Coordinates of C-alpha atoms in Angstrom, one line a residue:
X1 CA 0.0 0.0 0.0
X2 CA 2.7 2.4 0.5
X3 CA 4.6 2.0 -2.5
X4 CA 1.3 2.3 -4.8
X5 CA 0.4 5.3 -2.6
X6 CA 4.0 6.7 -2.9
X7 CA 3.7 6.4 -7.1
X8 CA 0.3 7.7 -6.9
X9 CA 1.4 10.8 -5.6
X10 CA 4.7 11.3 -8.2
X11 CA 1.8 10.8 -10.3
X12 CA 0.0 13.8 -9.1
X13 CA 2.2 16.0 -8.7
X14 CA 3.8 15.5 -12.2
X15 CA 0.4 16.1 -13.5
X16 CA 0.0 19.7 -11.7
X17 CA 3.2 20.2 -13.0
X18 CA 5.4 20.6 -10.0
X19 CA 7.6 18.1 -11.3
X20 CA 8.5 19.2 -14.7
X21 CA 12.2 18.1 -14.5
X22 CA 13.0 14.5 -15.3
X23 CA 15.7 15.1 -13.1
X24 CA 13.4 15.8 -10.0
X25 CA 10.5 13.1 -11.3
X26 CA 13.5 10.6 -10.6
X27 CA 14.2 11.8 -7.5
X28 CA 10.6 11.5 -6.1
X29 CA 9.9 8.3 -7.0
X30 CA 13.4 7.0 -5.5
X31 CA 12.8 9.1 -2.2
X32 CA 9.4 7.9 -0.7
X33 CA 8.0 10.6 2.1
X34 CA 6.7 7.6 4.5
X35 CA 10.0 6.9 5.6
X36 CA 10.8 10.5 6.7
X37 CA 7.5 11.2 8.5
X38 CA 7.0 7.8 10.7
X39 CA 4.4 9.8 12.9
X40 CA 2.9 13.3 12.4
X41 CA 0.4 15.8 14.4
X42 CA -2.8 17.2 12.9
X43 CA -5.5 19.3 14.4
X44 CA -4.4 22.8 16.8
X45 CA -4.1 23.5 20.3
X46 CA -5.0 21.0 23.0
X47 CA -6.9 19.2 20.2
X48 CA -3.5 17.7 18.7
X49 CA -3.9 14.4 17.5
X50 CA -0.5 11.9 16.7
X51 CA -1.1 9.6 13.8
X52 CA 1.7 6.8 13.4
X53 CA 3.2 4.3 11.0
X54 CA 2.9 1.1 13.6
X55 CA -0.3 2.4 15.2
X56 CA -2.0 -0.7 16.0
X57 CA -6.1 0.5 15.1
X58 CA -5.3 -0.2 11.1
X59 CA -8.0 2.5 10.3
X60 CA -5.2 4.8 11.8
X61 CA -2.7 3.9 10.2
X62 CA -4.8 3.9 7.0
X63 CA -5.0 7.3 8.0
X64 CA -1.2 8.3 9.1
X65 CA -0.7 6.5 5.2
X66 CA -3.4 9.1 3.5
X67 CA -1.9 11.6 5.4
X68 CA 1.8 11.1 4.3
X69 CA 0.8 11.1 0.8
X70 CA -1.9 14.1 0.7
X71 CA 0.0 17.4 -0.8
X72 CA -0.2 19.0 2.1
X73 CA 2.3 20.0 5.4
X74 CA 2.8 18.0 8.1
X75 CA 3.6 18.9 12.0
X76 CA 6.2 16.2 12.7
X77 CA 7.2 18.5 16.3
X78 CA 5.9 20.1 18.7
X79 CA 7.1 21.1 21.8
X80 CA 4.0 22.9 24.5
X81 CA 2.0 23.4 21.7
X82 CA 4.6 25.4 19.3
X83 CA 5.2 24.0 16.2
X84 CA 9.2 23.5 15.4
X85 CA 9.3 21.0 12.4
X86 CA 7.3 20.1 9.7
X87 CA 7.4 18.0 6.4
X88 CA 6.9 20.7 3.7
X89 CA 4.1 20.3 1.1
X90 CA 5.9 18.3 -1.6
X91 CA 4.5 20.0 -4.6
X92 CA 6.0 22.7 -3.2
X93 CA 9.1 21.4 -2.1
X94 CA 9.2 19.9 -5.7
X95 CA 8.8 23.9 -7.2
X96 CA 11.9 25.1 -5.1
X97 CA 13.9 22.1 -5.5
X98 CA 13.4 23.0 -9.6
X99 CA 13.6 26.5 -8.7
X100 CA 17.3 26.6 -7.0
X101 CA 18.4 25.4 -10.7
X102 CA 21.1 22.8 -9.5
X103 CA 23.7 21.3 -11.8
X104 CA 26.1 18.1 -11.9
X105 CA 28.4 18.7 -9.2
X106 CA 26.8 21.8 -7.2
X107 CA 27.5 21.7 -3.3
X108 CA 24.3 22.4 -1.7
X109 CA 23.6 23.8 2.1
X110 CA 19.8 23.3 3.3
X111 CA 18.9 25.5 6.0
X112 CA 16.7 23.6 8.3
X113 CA 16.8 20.0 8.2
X114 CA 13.2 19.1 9.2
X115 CA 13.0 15.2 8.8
X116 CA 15.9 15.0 6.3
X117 CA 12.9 14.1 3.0
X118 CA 14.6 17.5 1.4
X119 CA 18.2 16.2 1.9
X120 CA 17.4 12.8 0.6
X121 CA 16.3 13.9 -2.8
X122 CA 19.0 16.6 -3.0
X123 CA 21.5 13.4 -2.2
X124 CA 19.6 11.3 -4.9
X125 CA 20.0 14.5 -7.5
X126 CA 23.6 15.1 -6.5
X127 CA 25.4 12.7 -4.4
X128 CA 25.7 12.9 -0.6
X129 CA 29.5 14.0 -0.4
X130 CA 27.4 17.4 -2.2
X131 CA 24.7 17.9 0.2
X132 CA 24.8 19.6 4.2
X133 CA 21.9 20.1 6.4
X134 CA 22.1 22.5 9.1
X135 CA 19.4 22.7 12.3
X136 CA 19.1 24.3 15.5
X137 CA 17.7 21.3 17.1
X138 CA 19.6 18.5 18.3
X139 CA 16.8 16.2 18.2
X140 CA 15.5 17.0 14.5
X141 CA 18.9 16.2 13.4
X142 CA 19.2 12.8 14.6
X143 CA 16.1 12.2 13.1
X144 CA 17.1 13.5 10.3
X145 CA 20.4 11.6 9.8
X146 CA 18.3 8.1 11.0
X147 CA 15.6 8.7 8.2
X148 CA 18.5 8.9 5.9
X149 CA 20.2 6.6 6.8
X150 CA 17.6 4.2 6.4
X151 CA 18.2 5.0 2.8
X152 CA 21.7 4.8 2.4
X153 CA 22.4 8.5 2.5
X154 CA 25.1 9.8 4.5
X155 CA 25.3 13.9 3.5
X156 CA 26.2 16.4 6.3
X157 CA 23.9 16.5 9.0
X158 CA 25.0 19.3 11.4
X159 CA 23.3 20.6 14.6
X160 CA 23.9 24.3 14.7
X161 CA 22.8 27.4 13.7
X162 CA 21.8 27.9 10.6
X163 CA 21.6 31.9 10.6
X164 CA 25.8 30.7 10.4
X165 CA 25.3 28.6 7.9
X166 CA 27.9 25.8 7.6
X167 CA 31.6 27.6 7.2
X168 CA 33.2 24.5 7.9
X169 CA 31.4 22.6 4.7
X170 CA 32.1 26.1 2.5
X171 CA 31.9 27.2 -0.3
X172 CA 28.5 26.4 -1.7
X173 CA 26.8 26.4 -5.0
X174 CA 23.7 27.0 -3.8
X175 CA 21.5 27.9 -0.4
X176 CA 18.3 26.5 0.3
X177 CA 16.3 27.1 3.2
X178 CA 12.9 25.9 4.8
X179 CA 12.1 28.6 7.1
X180 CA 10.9 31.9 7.1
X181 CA 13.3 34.8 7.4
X182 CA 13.2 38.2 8.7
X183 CA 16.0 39.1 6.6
X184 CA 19.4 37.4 4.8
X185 CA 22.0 36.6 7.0
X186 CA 25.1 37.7 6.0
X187 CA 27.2 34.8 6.6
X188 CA 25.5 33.1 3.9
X189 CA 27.2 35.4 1.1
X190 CA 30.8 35.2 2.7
X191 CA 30.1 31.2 2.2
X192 CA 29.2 31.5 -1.1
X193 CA 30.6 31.0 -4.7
X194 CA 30.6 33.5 -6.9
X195 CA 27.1 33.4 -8.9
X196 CA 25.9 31.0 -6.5
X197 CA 21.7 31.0 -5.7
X198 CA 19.8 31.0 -2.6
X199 CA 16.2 30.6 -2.2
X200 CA 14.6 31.4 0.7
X201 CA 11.1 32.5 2.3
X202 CA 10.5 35.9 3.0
X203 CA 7.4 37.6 3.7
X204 CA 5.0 35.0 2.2
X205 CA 7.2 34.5 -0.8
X206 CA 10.4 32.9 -2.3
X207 CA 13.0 35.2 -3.1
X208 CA 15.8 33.7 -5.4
X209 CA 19.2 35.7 -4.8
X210 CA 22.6 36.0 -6.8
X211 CA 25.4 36.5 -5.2
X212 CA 27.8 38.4 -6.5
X213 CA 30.9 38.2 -4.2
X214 CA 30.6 38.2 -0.2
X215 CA 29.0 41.7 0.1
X216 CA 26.8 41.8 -2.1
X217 CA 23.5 39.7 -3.4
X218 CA 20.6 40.5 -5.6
X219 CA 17.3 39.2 -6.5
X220 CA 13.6 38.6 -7.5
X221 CA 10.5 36.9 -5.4
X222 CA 9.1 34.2 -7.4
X223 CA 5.4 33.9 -8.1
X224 CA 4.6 31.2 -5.4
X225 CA 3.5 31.5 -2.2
X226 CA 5.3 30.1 1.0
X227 CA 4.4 29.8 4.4
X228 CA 7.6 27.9 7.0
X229 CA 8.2 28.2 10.6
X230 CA 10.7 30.9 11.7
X231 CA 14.3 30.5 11.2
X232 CA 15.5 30.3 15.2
X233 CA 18.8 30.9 16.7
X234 CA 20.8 33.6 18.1
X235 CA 21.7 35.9 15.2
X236 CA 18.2 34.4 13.3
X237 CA 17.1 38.4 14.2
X238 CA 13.4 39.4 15.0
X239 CA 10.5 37.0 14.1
X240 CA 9.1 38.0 10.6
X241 CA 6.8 40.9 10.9
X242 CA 3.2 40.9 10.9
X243 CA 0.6 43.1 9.7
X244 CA -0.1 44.9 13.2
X245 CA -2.5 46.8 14.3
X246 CA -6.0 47.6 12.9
X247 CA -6.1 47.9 9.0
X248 CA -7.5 51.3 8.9
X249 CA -8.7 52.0 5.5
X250 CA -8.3 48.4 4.1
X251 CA -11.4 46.7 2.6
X252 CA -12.5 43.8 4.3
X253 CA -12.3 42.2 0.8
X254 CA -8.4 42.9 0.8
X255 CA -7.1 42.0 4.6
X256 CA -7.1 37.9 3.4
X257 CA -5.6 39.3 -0.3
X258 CA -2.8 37.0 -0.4
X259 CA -0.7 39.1 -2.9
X260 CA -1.6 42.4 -0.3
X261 CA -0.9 40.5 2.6
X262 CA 2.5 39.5 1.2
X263 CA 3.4 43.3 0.7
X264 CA 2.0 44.6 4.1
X265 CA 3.9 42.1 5.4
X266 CA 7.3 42.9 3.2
X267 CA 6.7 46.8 4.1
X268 CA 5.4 46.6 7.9
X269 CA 7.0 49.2 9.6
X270 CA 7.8 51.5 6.7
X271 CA 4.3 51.7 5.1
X272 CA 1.3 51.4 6.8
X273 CA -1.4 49.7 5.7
X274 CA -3.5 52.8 3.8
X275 CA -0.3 53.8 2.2
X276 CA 0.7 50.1 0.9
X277 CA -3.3 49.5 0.1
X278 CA -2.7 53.0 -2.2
X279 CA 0.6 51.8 -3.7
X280 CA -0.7 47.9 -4.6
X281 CA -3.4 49.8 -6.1
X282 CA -1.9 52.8 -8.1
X283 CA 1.2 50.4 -9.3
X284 CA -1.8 47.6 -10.9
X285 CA -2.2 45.0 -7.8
X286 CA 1.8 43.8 -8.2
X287 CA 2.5 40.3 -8.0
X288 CA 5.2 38.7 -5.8
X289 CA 7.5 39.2 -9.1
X290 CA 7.6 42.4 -9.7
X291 CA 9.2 43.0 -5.9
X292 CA 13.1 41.9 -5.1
X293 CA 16.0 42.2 -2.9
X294 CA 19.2 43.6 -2.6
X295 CA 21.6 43.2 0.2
X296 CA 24.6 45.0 1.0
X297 CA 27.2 45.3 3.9
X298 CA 24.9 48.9 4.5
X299 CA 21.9 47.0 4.6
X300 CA 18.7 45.0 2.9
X301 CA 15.9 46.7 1.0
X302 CA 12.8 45.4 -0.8
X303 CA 11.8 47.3 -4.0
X304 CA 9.0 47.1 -6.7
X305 CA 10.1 46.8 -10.4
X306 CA 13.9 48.4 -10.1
X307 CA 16.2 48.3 -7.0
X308 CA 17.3 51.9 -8.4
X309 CA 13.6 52.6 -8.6
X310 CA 10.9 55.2 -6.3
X311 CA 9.8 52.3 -4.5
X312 CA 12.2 50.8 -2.6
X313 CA 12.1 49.8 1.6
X314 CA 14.5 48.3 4.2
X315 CA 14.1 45.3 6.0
X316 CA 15.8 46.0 8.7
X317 CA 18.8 45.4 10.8
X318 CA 21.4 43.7 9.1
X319 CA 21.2 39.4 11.2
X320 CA 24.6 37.7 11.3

C-alpha cells in the first residue's frame, strides 16, 4: 500500500506540473515521504492528535498513510504546543527544489533539516558527499540523519545554527532554506561561490538571490507563495513581521488578499497599511514578481520593479 500510494502521488504532482524536470521526477519516485514522516500531528491547540506508521487501530494507520501522501504539510514536532518541524508540502518542495536550478556537481547547504525528506532527494539528484543540512535542534537532526540513513544517504547533518550557515562545509553552490526569514543573514554570502543561488522565504514568498561576491546579493520573489516556521537561533534576528494593528482604510475584501498580505507584510514598519493598500493599487495590484532584494554590507531593501527605482524599503537590521 505504500509503494502504490508513494507512485500515486509522483503521479499527481507531475500532472500539476510541480515536477516538470526528469531530473526531479527521478528523484521522487526513488525518495518515498513515509519513511521520513514515521508519525505526524494534525488538528491545533490542545486538540493535537499523533497519527503513526505502527499504530495498532489499522483504520489509523490507513489514515497516518493518507496523510503522508496528501500534498499537504505536516507537523512532525511540537514542543507545549509550538510547532518546530514540519514536512513541507511536496509539490512545493518539488517547485523550489526545480527553482534553485542545481547542476552536476553543485554543493548544496539546506537551511533547516526538518525530517531529512529534502536532503534525501538533493543526495539522490547530486550525491551525498554534495549535500549539508544545518538545524538548530539536536533532536530533529538525529532524526534527520536516521531517516536517511535508512536509505543509504550519508550527507552532512549538522546541529547548529543555521543563521551561520555551515563555514566548515564552505563554499557552496547553492542555499536552500525551509524557514521563514526576517531578513538574509550575512554569513551566507561570505560562504558563497561566486554566482551561486539561494532561495529562501521571505514575507509570504520565495526570493531567489545572486550572489555576486561576499558583500553583495541581488534578487527577485518568485510567483509562489510560502508559508515555513521561523528561522530560530541567536543571530536568526526578530521574528518575521506581521501586519499589526488595525487595518485602517483596508477593505475587508483585501485584509485575506494573499498578494496584499505578502506586501504589508514585506513593508510593515515603513508603510502602513492605507499607504501600501494606495501603492498595490496605483502600481496595478503587483504580484510577488515584480518586488526583489538587494543586500549590502549597509543594509537589505525590498523594491518594486527596479532596485534603483521610487519604491524601494529596508528590511531591517542587518542578522549575522
Amino acid at each position: 500500500m505504500r509503494e502504490i500510494a508513494h507512485a500515486a502521488q509522483v503521479r499527481e504532482l507531475t500532472a500539476a506540473g510541480a515536477l516538470e524536470d526528469p531530473a526531479w521526477r527521478a528523484a521522487f519516485a526513488a525518495v518515498p515521504r513515509h519513511v521520513f514522516v514515521p508519525y505526524f500531528w494534525t488538528g491545533r491547540g490542545a486538540g493535537h492528535e499523533r497519527l503513526w506508521a505502527e499504530d495498532p487501530d489499522p483504520e489509523r494507520r490507513a489514515r497516518w498513510l493518507r496523510g503522508v501522501y496528501t500534498d499537504a504539510p505536516l507537523a512532525t514536532r511540537l514542543r507545549d504546543g509550538e510547532l518546530l518541524s514540519s514536512s513541507s508540502q511536496p509539490s512545493l518542495m518539488a517547485r523550489m527544489l526545480e527553482a534553485l536550478q542545481v547542476r552536476d556537481g553543485d554543493d548544496v547547504l539546506e537551511i533547516g533539516a526538518g525530517t531529512g525528506y529534502n536532503a534525501a532527494l538533493l543526495c539522490h539528484r547530486l550525491g551525498e558527499e554534495h549535500v549539508t543540512t544545518v538545524d538548530l535542534d539536536e533532536e530533529i537532526t538525529e532524526s534527520a540523519r536516521a531517516h536517511l540513513a535508512l536509505l543509504g544517504y550519508r550527507p552532512a547533518v549538522v546541529t547548529g545554527d543555521g543563521a551561520r550557515g555551515c563555514p566548515s562545509r564552505a563554499p557552496f553552490d547553492r542555499i536552500l532554506v525551509t524557514c521563514t526569514l526576517p531578513l538574509i543573514p550575512h554569513a551566507w554570502l561570505a560562504q558563497c561561490r561566486p554566482g551561486a543561488r539561494i532561495l529562501a522565504p521571505l514575507s509570504t514568498g520565495l526570493i531567489a538571490l545572486t550572489v555576486r561576491d561576499a558583500d553583495f546579493a541581488e534578487g527577485r520573489f518568485l510567483h509562489t507563495s510560502a508559508y515555513f516556521v521561523p528561522l530560530r537561533g541567536a543571530t536568526a534576528g526578530p521574528p518575521p513581521p506581521g501586519m499589526g494593528g488595525p487595518l485602517h482604510g483596508v477593505p475587508y475584501e483585501l485584509v485575506e488578499n494573499e498578494r496584499f498580505q505578502f506586501l504589508l507584510i514585506l513593508t510593515a514598519g515603513v508603510l502602513r497599511p492605507r499607504e501600501a493598500l494606495d501603492l498595490w493599487r496605483g502600481e496595478g495590484r503587483p504580484a510577488r514578481e515584480r518586488f526583489g532584494v538587494t543586500v549590502t554590507p549597509e543594509g537589505q531593501w525590498a523594491w518594486l520593479d527596479d532596485p534603483q527605482g521610487p519604491y524601494v524599503w529596508p528590511l531591517g537590521t542587518t542578522a549575522g
